[in-house]
Each structure stands twice: as C-alpha cells, then as structure tokens.
Amino acid sequence: MSIRKCAVPPKTNRCNLADIYAFIASGWDCAEVELCGRSADIVYRSLRNAIQRKGFGIKAIKRGKHVYLAKVVGE
C-alpha cells in the first residue's frame, strides 16, 4: 500500500432537481427517466432521496433497467 497527495473531488448533484421540477410542471402522470450512462439503481436512489428531502408529491419507480417518475395518486 502507498499514499499520494491529492484533493477530494467535490460532491456532485447526481440528481438534477431541474428534471424533477420539469416533470412536475409538465402535468404528465408518468415519465421515463433517461439514465445518461449511469446505472438504474444509482439514478433511482438519487431521485428517491431528492424527492424525500424536498417532499414532492411524486415517486420514483424502478422496473428492471428502467426508472420512472410518477405522480402519487390517492396516497
């Protein structure tokens, strides 16, 4: 094992809140999320965490290798 000098990279916002706001403004009931080279699990967790933190009335849904945003109906 060895060590070398470096700087810790800054945290990046893995979930673009602008996309969540765009979905809410669209009025759609459901939309598929583009993964942009990231795994479905990472995108799903990122969206789910952002939605929980902000208290949006939507939810993230993962089905296989696809991730969706959907309005919460009746909950």
Short mmCIF file of C-alpha atoms in Angstrom, two decimals:
data_model
loop_
_atom_site.label_atom_id
_atom_site.label_comp_id
_atom_site.label_asym_id
_atom_site.label_seq_id
_atom_site.Cartn_x
_atom_site.Cartn_y
_atom_site.Cartn_z
CA MET A 1 0.00 0.00 0.00
CA SER A 2 1.12 3.54 -0.66
CA ILE A 3 -0.33 7.01 -0.45
CA ARG A 4 -0.05 10.11 -2.59
CA LYS A 5 -1.17 13.69 -2.26
CA CYS A 6 -4.50 14.60 -3.83
CA ALA A 7 -7.64 16.67 -3.32
CA VAL A 8 -11.01 15.12 -2.62
CA PRO A 9 -13.30 15.90 -5.55
CA PRO A 10 -16.40 17.95 -4.69
CA LYS A 11 -19.75 16.22 -4.33
CA THR A 12 -21.80 16.33 -7.47
CA ASN A 13 -25.53 16.52 -7.56
CA ARG A 14 -26.34 13.13 -9.08
CA CYS A 15 -30.00 14.01 -9.32
CA ASN A 16 -30.83 17.09 -11.33
CA LEU A 17 -33.63 18.86 -9.46
CA ALA A 18 -34.41 20.79 -12.64
CA ASP A 19 -35.57 17.49 -14.19
CA ILE A 20 -37.87 16.82 -11.23
CA TYR A 21 -39.31 20.35 -11.47
CA ALA A 22 -39.77 19.89 -15.24
CA PHE A 23 -41.70 16.66 -14.65
CA ILE A 24 -43.95 18.35 -12.08
CA ALA A 25 -44.57 21.31 -14.43
CA SER A 26 -45.29 19.00 -17.39
CA GLY A 27 -48.57 17.77 -15.90
CA TRP A 28 -47.77 14.23 -17.01
CA ASP A 29 -48.82 11.30 -14.84
CA CYS A 30 -45.66 9.30 -15.56
CA ALA A 31 -42.35 9.77 -17.38
CA GLU A 32 -39.34 7.54 -18.04
CA VAL A 33 -36.01 8.91 -16.82
CA GLU A 34 -33.00 8.84 -19.17
CA LEU A 35 -30.10 7.12 -17.42
CA CYS A 36 -27.31 9.01 -19.26
CA GLY A 37 -24.75 6.22 -18.77
CA ARG A 38 -25.49 5.68 -15.07
CA SER A 39 -26.95 2.53 -13.61
CA ALA A 40 -30.68 2.35 -12.94
CA ASP A 41 -30.01 1.68 -9.25
CA ILE A 42 -27.94 4.87 -8.83
CA VAL A 43 -30.47 7.03 -10.68
CA TYR A 44 -33.37 5.53 -8.71
CA ARG A 45 -31.71 6.09 -5.33
CA SER A 46 -30.71 9.62 -6.26
CA LEU A 47 -34.22 10.54 -7.36
CA ARG A 48 -35.85 8.84 -4.38
CA ASN A 49 -33.61 10.69 -1.93
CA ALA A 50 -34.19 14.07 -3.59
CA ILE A 51 -37.95 13.51 -3.62
CA GLN A 52 -37.98 12.56 0.07
CA ARG A 53 -35.83 15.55 1.06
CA LYS A 54 -37.97 18.07 -0.82
CA GLY A 55 -41.36 16.44 -0.08
CA PHE A 56 -42.57 16.39 -3.68
CA GLY A 57 -45.91 14.67 -4.40
CA ILE A 58 -44.29 12.24 -6.81
CA LYS A 59 -42.37 8.99 -6.53
CA ALA A 60 -39.50 7.24 -8.28
CA ILE A 61 -40.21 3.75 -9.57
CA LYS A 62 -37.64 1.21 -10.80
CA ARG A 63 -38.64 -1.65 -13.07
CA GLY A 64 -35.72 -3.71 -14.30
CA LYS A 65 -33.28 -1.38 -16.01
CA HIS A 66 -35.79 1.47 -16.30
CA VAL A 67 -36.59 4.30 -13.89
CA TYR A 68 -39.82 6.31 -13.91
CA LEU A 69 -41.23 9.35 -12.16
CA ALA A 70 -44.93 9.13 -11.35
CA LYS A 71 -47.48 11.31 -9.61
CA VAL A 72 -48.70 9.97 -6.28
CA VAL A 73 -52.39 9.20 -6.60
CA GLY A 74 -54.55 8.56 -3.56
CA GLU A 75 -51.73 8.32 -1.02
#
